[in-house]
């Protein structure tokens, strides 16, 4: 399609070589002969050059550093003081669920995909492997991470859920917290839930850990899903779990949680009243004082655009941007919470190789100054 930008790697040497080969050097020579131009770079002050480069996406800054020594020195100043850079939109990493997974990272600034991704600090080139959290093995586990942008420290939370032996209704729940400053795990809470089990969905927001629990039997609730809150900022040993109901007018097929500028946002699949396991739409809600406010529902044309949509799906978001993806397709839809706009991403190069192949992913904020 004309004008369509492909998802490519920004570190693809073949692509860069092709771009160079396609450039008409003869045309440049003719222009040089006819026009006695003055290089803007010669008369441009350093502060203006920094301002201009700061508008570039992160990958383009690295590429611009190869232009000349002056641009390279400017790019190095960004590396050592990333505060000069303008905020970057969150990226989305999509990968296949298979024995040999492959993945691509989508950058909404350039609407392109990066095929090389490392969990590390690009400045120090350092990475860290955390120790296994203590406690029991689990049947289900949920992982959440929160980063302090000022101190650059981070907290990792793991919620484990394991069925009590010989009891189908009771589940052991344990919460494990890792603090990068202390470089150690703590287990502030262990509890037994009756009729509910944990899953794989959790998030930290405003000092609270939220995770989704699922109905397993007993007294029939209004909804098969519920939200549990735990105050991780409290040092009290008396802290307990608090249940927050899902809107009773809805029957959710799944619930995805995300921290959007310290507001708890839920993207949920809306099930049919007579067949709650069949999805009929997707909605977005924000939690205010233990009450849910509906923000928007996905227009039917976008919902139908996914093709066959399962009752569960992948969704995550940062700042104002939410990503939604079907497990059965690499199609990726975005919603901007600020301008209330739905938009499809460009087609991802990940292809479906067999009918039952699954896709999933998560988004992340590209940062230079955070050390793992």
mmCIF file of C-alpha atoms in Angstrom:
data_model
loop_
_atom_site.group_PDB
_atom_site.id
_atom_site.type_symbol
_atom_site.label_atom_id
_atom_site.label_comp_id
_atom_site.label_asym_id
_atom_site.label_seq_id
_atom_site.Cartn_x
_atom_site.Cartn_y
_atom_site.Cartn_z
ATOM 1 C CA UNK A 1 0.000 0.000 0.000
ATOM 2 C CA UNK A 2 1.387 3.394 -0.949
ATOM 3 C CA UNK A 3 2.563 5.508 1.961
ATOM 4 C CA UNK A 4 2.492 2.633 4.445
ATOM 5 C CA UNK A 5 5.427 2.479 6.807
ATOM 6 C CA UNK A 6 6.670 -1.066 7.405
ATOM 7 C CA UNK A 7 7.622 -2.431 10.810
ATOM 8 C CA UNK A 8 11.375 -2.828 10.532
ATOM 9 C CA UNK A 9 14.398 -3.024 12.789
ATOM 10 C CA UNK A 10 16.173 0.273 13.278
ATOM 11 C CA UNK A 11 19.400 -1.689 13.469
ATOM 12 C CA UNK A 12 18.929 -3.527 10.182
ATOM 13 C CA UNK A 13 22.187 -2.964 8.275
ATOM 14 C CA UNK A 14 20.686 -4.203 5.003
ATOM 15 C CA UNK A 15 17.876 -1.664 5.284
ATOM 16 C CA UNK A 16 20.310 1.179 5.982
ATOM 17 C CA UNK A 17 22.491 0.118 3.060
ATOM 18 C CA UNK A 18 19.469 0.070 0.727
ATOM 19 C CA UNK A 19 18.484 3.561 1.834
ATOM 20 C CA UNK A 20 22.027 4.770 1.043
ATOM 21 C CA UNK A 21 22.089 3.044 -2.335
ATOM 22 C CA UNK A 22 18.751 4.581 -3.309
ATOM 23 C CA UNK A 23 20.006 8.078 -2.552
ATOM 24 C CA UNK A 24 20.853 9.965 -5.759
ATOM 25 C CA UNK A 25 24.433 11.188 -5.299
ATOM 26 C CA UNK A 26 24.521 12.739 -8.778
ATOM 27 C CA UNK A 27 21.584 14.940 -7.837
ATOM 28 C CA UNK A 28 23.473 16.157 -4.777
ATOM 29 C CA UNK A 29 26.506 17.055 -6.897
ATOM 30 C CA UNK A 30 24.311 19.061 -9.288
ATOM 31 C CA UNK A 31 22.743 20.960 -6.399
ATOM 32 C CA UNK A 32 26.183 21.725 -4.944
ATOM 33 C CA UNK A 33 27.293 23.176 -8.278
ATOM 34 C CA UNK A 34 24.229 25.361 -8.733
ATOM 35 C CA UNK A 35 23.697 26.570 -5.173
ATOM 36 C CA UNK A 36 26.338 27.986 -2.901
ATOM 37 C CA UNK A 37 24.547 26.923 0.300
ATOM 38 C CA UNK A 38 25.601 27.629 3.857
ATOM 39 C CA UNK A 39 25.410 24.681 6.256
ATOM 40 C CA UNK A 40 22.812 25.308 8.954
ATOM 41 C CA UNK A 41 24.906 23.212 11.317
ATOM 42 C CA UNK A 42 27.682 25.814 11.175
ATOM 43 C CA UNK A 43 25.507 28.687 12.388
ATOM 44 C CA UNK A 44 23.230 26.690 14.713
ATOM 45 C CA UNK A 45 24.014 27.218 18.431
ATOM 46 C CA UNK A 46 24.470 24.155 20.647
ATOM 47 C CA UNK A 47 21.339 24.817 22.680
ATOM 48 C CA UNK A 48 19.162 24.972 19.536
ATOM 49 C CA UNK A 49 20.739 21.802 18.162
ATOM 50 C CA UNK A 50 19.963 20.016 21.430
ATOM 51 C CA UNK A 51 16.391 21.317 21.283
ATOM 52 C CA UNK A 52 15.914 20.035 17.731
ATOM 53 C CA UNK A 53 17.397 16.594 18.422
ATOM 54 C CA UNK A 54 15.288 16.252 21.568
ATOM 55 C CA UNK A 55 12.178 15.996 19.370
ATOM 56 C CA UNK A 56 13.512 12.850 17.697
ATOM 57 C CA UNK A 57 12.435 9.380 18.805
ATOM 58 C CA UNK A 58 14.994 7.556 20.911
ATOM 59 C CA UNK A 59 16.317 5.308 18.131
ATOM 60 C CA UNK A 60 16.692 8.240 15.735
ATOM 61 C CA UNK A 61 18.918 10.062 18.255
ATOM 62 C CA UNK A 62 21.331 7.130 18.219
ATOM 63 C CA UNK A 63 21.362 7.180 14.410
ATOM 64 C CA UNK A 64 21.844 10.964 14.319
ATOM 65 C CA UNK A 65 24.946 10.602 16.498
ATOM 66 C CA UNK A 66 26.713 9.052 13.475
ATOM 67 C CA UNK A 67 26.332 12.193 11.343
ATOM 68 C CA UNK A 68 29.332 14.102 12.691
ATOM 69 C CA UNK A 69 31.419 14.661 15.820
ATOM 70 C CA UNK A 70 29.280 17.563 16.967
ATOM 71 C CA UNK A 71 26.030 15.603 16.731
ATOM 72 C CA UNK A 72 27.715 12.673 18.440
ATOM 73 C CA UNK A 73 28.740 14.884 21.353
ATOM 74 C CA UNK A 74 25.183 16.232 21.594
ATOM 75 C CA UNK A 75 23.751 12.708 21.636
ATOM 76 C CA UNK A 76 26.182 11.752 24.405
ATOM 77 C CA UNK A 77 24.870 14.636 26.511
ATOM 78 C CA UNK A 78 21.382 13.122 26.159
ATOM 79 C CA UNK A 79 22.728 9.793 27.384
ATOM 80 C CA UNK A 80 24.345 11.276 30.474
ATOM 81 C CA UNK A 81 21.446 13.618 31.180
ATOM 82 C CA UNK A 82 18.243 12.054 29.785
ATOM 83 C CA UNK A 83 16.152 14.867 31.301
ATOM 84 C CA UNK A 84 16.908 16.815 28.116
ATOM 85 C CA UNK A 85 14.795 14.331 26.167
ATOM 86 C CA UNK A 86 11.095 14.836 25.648
ATOM 87 C CA UNK A 87 8.821 12.118 27.101
ATOM 88 C CA UNK A 88 8.624 9.044 24.856
ATOM 89 C CA UNK A 89 5.384 7.188 24.188
ATOM 90 C CA UNK A 90 5.314 3.656 25.597
ATOM 91 C CA UNK A 91 6.404 0.831 23.277
ATOM 92 C CA UNK A 92 4.631 -2.518 22.912
ATOM 93 C CA UNK A 93 6.516 -5.825 22.801
ATOM 94 C CA UNK A 94 4.635 -8.559 20.920
ATOM 95 C CA UNK A 95 5.851 -12.144 20.921
ATOM 96 C CA UNK A 96 4.625 -15.617 20.061
ATOM 97 C CA UNK A 97 3.800 -18.242 22.681
ATOM 98 C CA UNK A 98 5.784 -21.255 21.476
ATOM 99 C CA UNK A 99 8.848 -23.371 22.211
ATOM 100 C CA UNK A 100 10.886 -20.983 20.054
ATOM 101 C CA UNK A 101 9.314 -17.564 20.731
ATOM 102 C CA UNK A 102 10.052 -14.600 18.478
ATOM 103 C CA UNK A 103 9.106 -11.026 19.171
ATOM 104 C CA UNK A 104 9.001 -7.468 17.876
ATOM 105 C CA UNK A 105 8.784 -4.151 19.741
ATOM 106 C CA UNK A 106 6.427 -1.487 18.337
ATOM 107 C CA UNK A 107 7.398 2.174 18.660
ATOM 108 C CA UNK A 108 4.303 4.410 18.196
ATOM 109 C CA UNK A 109 6.504 7.461 17.643
ATOM 110 C CA UNK A 110 7.866 6.054 14.373
ATOM 111 C CA UNK A 111 5.129 3.432 13.923
ATOM 112 C CA UNK A 112 7.869 0.861 13.417
ATOM 113 C CA UNK A 113 8.924 -2.420 14.979
ATOM 114 C CA UNK A 114 12.264 -3.294 16.541
ATOM 115 C CA UNK A 115 13.359 -6.910 16.353
ATOM 116 C CA UNK A 116 16.146 -6.646 18.932
ATOM 117 C CA UNK A 117 15.305 -5.992 22.552
ATOM 118 C CA UNK A 118 17.382 -6.412 25.705
ATOM 119 C CA UNK A 119 16.373 -6.024 29.328
ATOM 120 C CA UNK A 120 19.222 -3.780 30.375
ATOM 121 C CA UNK A 121 20.325 -0.192 30.835
ATOM 122 C CA UNK A 122 21.643 1.040 27.469
ATOM 123 C CA UNK A 123 24.015 3.456 29.262
ATOM 124 C CA UNK A 124 25.732 1.021 31.624
ATOM 125 C CA UNK A 125 24.868 -2.079 29.569
ATOM 126 C CA UNK A 126 24.056 -3.716 32.896
ATOM 127 C CA UNK A 127 21.273 -6.177 33.626
ATOM 128 C CA UNK A 128 20.181 -8.020 36.689
ATOM 129 C CA UNK A 129 18.698 -11.412 37.394
ATOM 130 C CA UNK A 130 16.558 -11.382 40.519
ATOM 131 C CA UNK A 131 16.570 -14.227 42.978
ATOM 132 C CA UNK A 132 13.475 -16.398 43.095
ATOM 133 C CA UNK A 133 10.880 -15.043 45.537
ATOM 134 C CA UNK A 134 10.602 -17.034 48.734
ATOM 135 C CA UNK A 135 7.728 -19.193 49.856
ATOM 136 C CA UNK A 136 5.608 -21.871 48.335
ATOM 137 C CA UNK A 137 5.404 -22.994 44.755
ATOM 138 C CA UNK A 138 2.206 -21.766 43.158
ATOM 139 C CA UNK A 139 -0.504 -22.789 40.731
ATOM 140 C CA UNK A 140 -0.942 -19.161 39.613
ATOM 141 C CA UNK A 141 1.306 -16.133 39.818
ATOM 142 C CA UNK A 142 0.914 -12.424 39.046
ATOM 143 C CA UNK A 143 3.830 -10.036 38.542
ATOM 144 C CA UNK A 144 3.872 -6.231 38.846
ATOM 145 C CA UNK A 145 6.647 -3.628 38.810
ATOM 146 C CA UNK A 146 6.735 0.024 39.839
ATOM 147 C CA UNK A 147 9.586 2.461 39.112
ATOM 148 C CA UNK A 148 10.315 5.678 41.005
ATOM 149 C CA UNK A 149 11.302 8.181 38.304
ATOM 150 C CA UNK A 150 13.088 10.436 40.796
ATOM 151 C CA UNK A 151 15.156 7.930 42.776
ATOM 152 C CA UNK A 152 15.301 5.389 39.881
ATOM 153 C CA UNK A 153 14.565 2.628 42.372
ATOM 154 C CA UNK A 154 11.949 0.001 41.660
ATOM 155 C CA UNK A 155 9.672 -2.453 43.429
ATOM 156 C CA UNK A 156 8.645 -5.866 42.122
ATOM 157 C CA UNK A 157 5.551 -7.581 43.524
ATOM 158 C CA UNK A 158 4.614 -11.232 43.049
ATOM 159 C CA UNK A 159 1.217 -12.608 44.076
ATOM 160 C CA UNK A 160 1.208 -16.394 44.438
ATOM 161 C CA UNK A 161 -1.936 -18.522 44.576
ATOM 162 C CA UNK A 162 -2.002 -22.222 45.422
ATOM 163 C CA UNK A 163 -4.939 -24.506 46.083
ATOM 164 C CA UNK A 164 -5.237 -25.825 49.627
ATOM 165 C CA UNK A 165 -4.742 -29.612 49.510
ATOM 166 C CA UNK A 166 -7.996 -31.575 49.324
ATOM 167 C CA UNK A 167 -10.099 -28.389 49.279
ATOM 168 C CA UNK A 168 -11.330 -27.067 45.941
ATOM 169 C CA UNK A 169 -12.746 -23.835 47.434
ATOM 170 C CA UNK A 170 -9.793 -22.569 49.489
ATOM 171 C CA UNK A 171 -6.643 -21.009 48.078
ATOM 172 C CA UNK A 172 -3.447 -19.866 49.801
ATOM 173 C CA UNK A 173 -2.511 -16.336 48.767
ATOM 174 C CA UNK A 174 0.937 -14.880 49.459
ATOM 175 C CA UNK A 175 2.411 -11.508 48.471
ATOM 176 C CA UNK A 176 6.165 -11.111 47.947
ATOM 177 C CA UNK A 177 7.838 -7.702 47.534
ATOM 178 C CA UNK A 178 11.319 -7.021 46.127
ATOM 179 C CA UNK A 179 12.897 -3.597 46.776
ATOM 180 C CA UNK A 180 15.851 -2.649 44.561
ATOM 181 C CA UNK A 181 17.331 -0.444 47.294
ATOM 182 C CA UNK A 182 17.374 -3.262 49.836
ATOM 183 C CA UNK A 183 18.058 -5.927 47.174
ATOM 184 C CA UNK A 184 15.936 -8.394 49.100
ATOM 185 C CA UNK A 185 12.516 -10.042 49.113
ATOM 186 C CA UNK A 186 9.931 -9.681 51.869
ATOM 187 C CA UNK A 187 6.671 -11.578 52.382
ATOM 188 C CA UNK A 188 4.324 -9.123 54.124
ATOM 189 C CA UNK A 189 1.143 -11.182 53.777
ATOM 190 C CA UNK A 190 -0.111 -14.746 53.590
ATOM 191 C CA UNK A 191 -3.832 -15.458 53.686
ATOM 192 C CA UNK A 192 -6.409 -18.078 52.741
ATOM 193 C CA UNK A 193 -9.257 -17.081 50.418
ATOM 194 C CA UNK A 194 -12.482 -19.084 50.230
ATOM 195 C CA UNK A 195 -14.236 -19.257 46.884
ATOM 196 C CA UNK A 196 -11.623 -17.131 45.117
ATOM 197 C CA UNK A 197 -8.209 -17.775 43.597
ATOM 198 C CA UNK A 198 -5.518 -15.492 42.227
ATOM 199 C CA UNK A 199 -4.499 -15.312 38.581
ATOM 200 C CA UNK A 200 -1.889 -13.606 36.430
ATOM 201 C CA UNK A 201 -3.138 -10.000 36.498
ATOM 202 C CA UNK A 202 -1.765 -7.376 38.911
ATOM 203 C CA UNK A 203 -0.503 -3.791 38.976
ATOM 204 C CA UNK A 204 0.891 -1.255 41.455
ATOM 205 C CA UNK A 205 -0.645 2.204 41.648
ATOM 206 C CA UNK A 206 -0.300 4.973 44.263
ATOM 207 C CA UNK A 207 1.309 2.691 46.826
ATOM 208 C CA UNK A 208 -1.364 0.021 46.387
ATOM 209 C CA UNK A 209 -1.051 -3.441 44.872
ATOM 210 C CA UNK A 210 -4.132 -4.530 42.920
ATOM 211 C CA UNK A 211 -4.744 -8.004 41.571
ATOM 212 C CA UNK A 212 -7.673 -9.836 40.008
ATOM 213 C CA UNK A 213 -9.217 -12.906 41.659
ATOM 214 C CA UNK A 214 -11.546 -15.452 40.079
ATOM 215 C CA UNK A 215 -14.602 -17.220 41.455
ATOM 216 C CA UNK A 216 -14.034 -20.931 42.174
ATOM 217 C CA UNK A 217 -17.259 -21.980 43.904
ATOM 218 C CA UNK A 218 -19.422 -21.508 46.956
ATOM 219 C CA UNK A 219 -21.821 -18.594 47.321
ATOM 220 C CA UNK A 220 -22.492 -17.300 43.799
ATOM 221 C CA UNK A 221 -21.267 -13.671 43.484
ATOM 222 C CA UNK A 222 -22.630 -10.976 41.182
ATOM 223 C CA UNK A 223 -19.534 -11.270 39.007
ATOM 224 C CA UNK A 224 -17.009 -14.031 38.398
ATOM 225 C CA UNK A 225 -14.173 -11.500 38.779
ATOM 226 C CA UNK A 226 -13.228 -9.274 41.696
ATOM 227 C CA UNK A 227 -10.446 -6.826 42.459
ATOM 228 C CA UNK A 228 -8.287 -7.157 45.560
ATOM 229 C CA UNK A 229 -6.261 -4.261 46.976
ATOM 230 C CA UNK A 230 -3.269 -4.394 49.329
ATOM 231 C CA UNK A 231 -1.415 -1.367 50.737
ATOM 232 C CA UNK A 232 2.254 -2.127 50.051
ATOM 233 C CA UNK A 233 3.368 1.267 51.399
ATOM 234 C CA UNK A 234 2.087 0.376 54.877
ATOM 235 C CA UNK A 235 4.637 -1.153 57.233
ATOM 236 C CA UNK A 236 1.919 -2.444 59.546
ATOM 237 C CA UNK A 237 1.769 -6.200 60.061
ATOM 238 C CA UNK A 238 -2.017 -5.844 60.431
ATOM 239 C CA UNK A 239 -2.516 -4.847 56.785
ATOM 240 C CA UNK A 240 -5.106 -7.021 55.083
ATOM 241 C CA UNK A 241 -6.681 -7.567 51.701
ATOM 242 C CA UNK A 242 -9.613 -5.425 50.605
ATOM 243 C CA UNK A 243 -12.160 -6.533 48.007
ATOM 244 C CA UNK A 244 -13.385 -4.052 45.366
ATOM 245 C CA UNK A 245 -16.384 -5.298 43.360
ATOM 246 C CA UNK A 246 -16.518 -5.187 39.588
ATOM 247 C CA UNK A 247 -19.520 -3.154 38.283
ATOM 248 C CA UNK A 248 -22.482 -5.472 38.936
ATOM 249 C CA UNK A 249 -24.186 -4.508 35.673
ATOM 250 C CA UNK A 250 -21.378 -6.178 33.725
ATOM 251 C CA UNK A 251 -20.373 -9.770 33.151
ATOM 252 C CA UNK A 252 -16.673 -9.722 32.343
ATOM 253 C CA UNK A 253 -14.853 -12.389 30.369
ATOM 254 C CA UNK A 254 -11.483 -11.036 31.543
ATOM 255 C CA UNK A 255 -9.992 -7.967 33.223
ATOM 256 C CA UNK A 256 -6.652 -6.280 32.469
ATOM 257 C CA UNK A 257 -5.201 -3.760 34.935
ATOM 258 C CA UNK A 258 -2.804 -0.892 34.252
ATOM 259 C CA UNK A 259 -1.387 2.187 35.938
ATOM 260 C CA UNK A 260 -2.136 5.277 33.831
ATOM 261 C CA UNK A 261 -0.536 8.305 35.498
ATOM 262 C CA UNK A 262 -1.217 6.844 38.961
ATOM 263 C CA UNK A 263 -4.842 6.077 38.100
ATOM 264 C CA UNK A 264 -6.027 2.481 38.098
ATOM 265 C CA UNK A 265 -7.468 1.606 34.691
ATOM 266 C CA UNK A 266 -9.233 -1.632 33.786
ATOM 267 C CA UNK A 267 -9.760 -2.923 30.246
ATOM 268 C CA UNK A 268 -12.401 -5.646 30.343
ATOM 269 C CA UNK A 269 -14.094 -8.010 27.953
ATOM 270 C CA UNK A 270 -17.887 -7.698 28.188
ATOM 271 C CA UNK A 271 -19.716 -11.042 28.027
ATOM 272 C CA UNK A 272 -23.233 -11.783 26.867
ATOM 273 C CA UNK A 273 -25.859 -11.961 29.623
ATOM 274 C CA UNK A 274 -27.068 -15.409 28.571
ATOM 275 C CA UNK A 275 -23.581 -16.657 27.608
ATOM 276 C CA UNK A 276 -21.080 -14.903 29.910
ATOM 277 C CA UNK A 277 -18.195 -16.883 28.407
ATOM 278 C CA UNK A 278 -18.759 -15.311 24.960
ATOM 279 C CA UNK A 279 -17.333 -11.817 24.468
ATOM 280 C CA UNK A 280 -19.481 -9.171 22.773
ATOM 281 C CA UNK A 281 -17.390 -6.057 23.342
ATOM 282 C CA UNK A 282 -14.581 -4.340 25.259
ATOM 283 C CA UNK A 283 -14.796 -1.459 27.721
ATOM 284 C CA UNK A 284 -12.384 0.790 29.639
ATOM 285 C CA UNK A 285 -12.982 1.929 33.244
ATOM 286 C CA UNK A 286 -11.130 4.085 35.788
ATOM 287 C CA UNK A 287 -11.334 3.507 39.559
ATOM 288 C CA UNK A 288 -12.263 6.524 41.713
ATOM 289 C CA UNK A 289 -12.640 5.958 45.474
ATOM 290 C CA UNK A 290 -13.578 2.276 45.071
ATOM 291 C CA UNK A 291 -16.122 3.131 42.359
ATOM 292 C CA UNK A 292 -15.686 2.413 38.654
ATOM 293 C CA UNK A 293 -16.253 5.116 36.040
ATOM 294 C CA UNK A 294 -16.773 3.935 32.474
ATOM 295 C CA UNK A 295 -14.589 5.880 30.040
ATOM 296 C CA UNK A 296 -15.386 4.321 26.683
ATOM 297 C CA UNK A 297 -16.449 1.167 24.891
ATOM 298 C CA UNK A 298 -14.683 -0.061 21.790
ATOM 299 C CA UNK A 299 -16.656 0.785 18.628
ATOM 300 C CA UNK A 300 -17.986 -2.303 16.898
ATOM 301 C CA UNK A 301 -15.978 -1.669 13.706
ATOM 302 C CA UNK A 302 -12.738 -2.010 15.665
ATOM 303 C CA UNK A 303 -13.993 -5.003 17.630
ATOM 304 C CA UNK A 304 -14.946 -6.733 14.376
ATOM 305 C CA UNK A 305 -11.576 -5.742 12.913
ATOM 306 C CA UNK A 306 -9.835 -8.307 15.088
ATOM 307 C CA UNK A 307 -11.717 -11.080 13.307
ATOM 308 C CA UNK A 308 -12.268 -14.027 15.631
ATOM 309 C CA UNK A 309 -11.888 -12.681 19.179
ATOM 310 C CA UNK A 310 -11.435 -14.976 22.190
ATOM 311 C CA UNK A 311 -13.051 -14.311 25.555
ATOM 312 C CA UNK A 312 -9.601 -13.332 26.906
ATOM 313 C CA UNK A 313 -7.058 -10.991 25.324
ATOM 314 C CA UNK A 314 -3.864 -9.058 26.067
ATOM 315 C CA UNK A 315 -3.933 -5.392 27.048
ATOM 316 C CA UNK A 316 -1.532 -3.025 28.795
ATOM 317 C CA UNK A 317 -0.834 0.689 28.921
ATOM 318 C CA UNK A 318 1.363 3.513 30.223
ATOM 319 C CA UNK A 319 0.679 7.259 30.544
ATOM 320 C CA UNK A 320 -2.174 7.922 28.073
ATOM 321 C CA UNK A 321 -1.729 5.040 25.624
ATOM 322 C CA UNK A 322 -3.510 1.661 25.894
ATOM 323 C CA UNK A 323 -2.698 -1.353 23.707
ATOM 324 C CA UNK A 324 -5.207 -4.139 22.998
ATOM 325 C CA UNK A 325 -4.264 -7.371 21.236
ATOM 326 C CA UNK A 326 -6.047 -10.640 20.461
ATOM 327 C CA UNK A 327 -4.219 -13.810 21.495
ATOM 328 C CA UNK A 328 -5.107 -15.388 18.163
ATOM 329 C CA UNK A 329 -3.808 -12.599 15.912
ATOM 330 C CA UNK A 330 -0.925 -10.103 15.734
ATOM 331 C CA UNK A 331 -3.395 -7.250 15.096
ATOM 332 C CA UNK A 332 -2.715 -4.413 17.560
ATOM 333 C CA UNK A 333 -5.144 -1.606 18.465
ATOM 334 C CA UNK A 334 -4.320 1.517 20.485
ATOM 335 C CA UNK A 335 -6.514 3.919 22.428
ATOM 336 C CA UNK A 336 -5.316 7.368 23.505
ATOM 337 C CA UNK A 337 -6.944 8.241 26.843
ATOM 338 C CA UNK A 338 -6.136 11.941 26.399
ATOM 339 C CA UNK A 339 -7.734 12.567 23.004
ATOM 340 C CA UNK A 340 -10.132 9.565 23.142
ATOM 341 C CA UNK A 341 -8.903 8.175 19.829
ATOM 342 C CA UNK A 342 -8.776 4.561 18.569
ATOM 343 C CA UNK A 343 -6.070 3.688 16.045
ATOM 344 C CA UNK A 344 -4.676 0.518 14.480
ATOM 345 C CA UNK A 345 -0.917 0.040 14.534
ATOM 346 C CA UNK A 346 0.883 -0.770 11.308
ATOM 347 C CA UNK A 347 0.890 -4.464 10.428
ATOM 348 C CA UNK A 348 3.406 -6.353 12.538
ATOM 349 C CA UNK A 349 5.874 -8.677 10.759
ATOM 350 C CA UNK A 350 5.016 -11.463 13.192
ATOM 351 C CA UNK A 351 3.051 -13.983 11.116
ATOM 352 C CA UNK A 352 0.750 -16.798 12.131
ATOM 353 C CA UNK A 353 2.408 -20.072 11.126
ATOM 354 C CA UNK A 354 -0.248 -22.528 12.297
ATOM 355 C CA UNK A 355 -3.934 -22.231 13.321
ATOM 356 C CA UNK A 356 -3.449 -22.573 17.084
ATOM 357 C CA UNK A 357 -0.452 -20.264 17.375
ATOM 358 C CA UNK A 358 -0.897 -17.668 20.125
ATOM 359 C CA UNK A 359 0.379 -14.095 20.440
ATOM 360 C CA UNK A 360 0.743 -11.916 23.494
ATOM 361 C CA UNK A 361 2.669 -8.850 24.614
ATOM 362 C CA UNK A 362 3.127 -5.968 27.014
ATOM 363 C CA UNK A 363 4.029 -2.295 26.781
ATOM 364 C CA UNK A 364 6.895 -0.465 28.460
ATOM 365 C CA UNK A 365 8.236 3.053 28.720
ATOM 366 C CA UNK A 366 11.665 3.484 27.052
ATOM 367 C CA UNK A 367 13.980 5.075 29.636
ATOM 368 C CA UNK A 368 17.712 5.671 29.589
ATOM 369 C CA UNK A 369 18.334 6.641 33.213
ATOM 370 C CA UNK A 370 16.784 3.619 34.969
ATOM 371 C CA UNK A 371 19.290 0.989 36.032
ATOM 372 C CA UNK A 372 18.046 -2.596 36.456
#
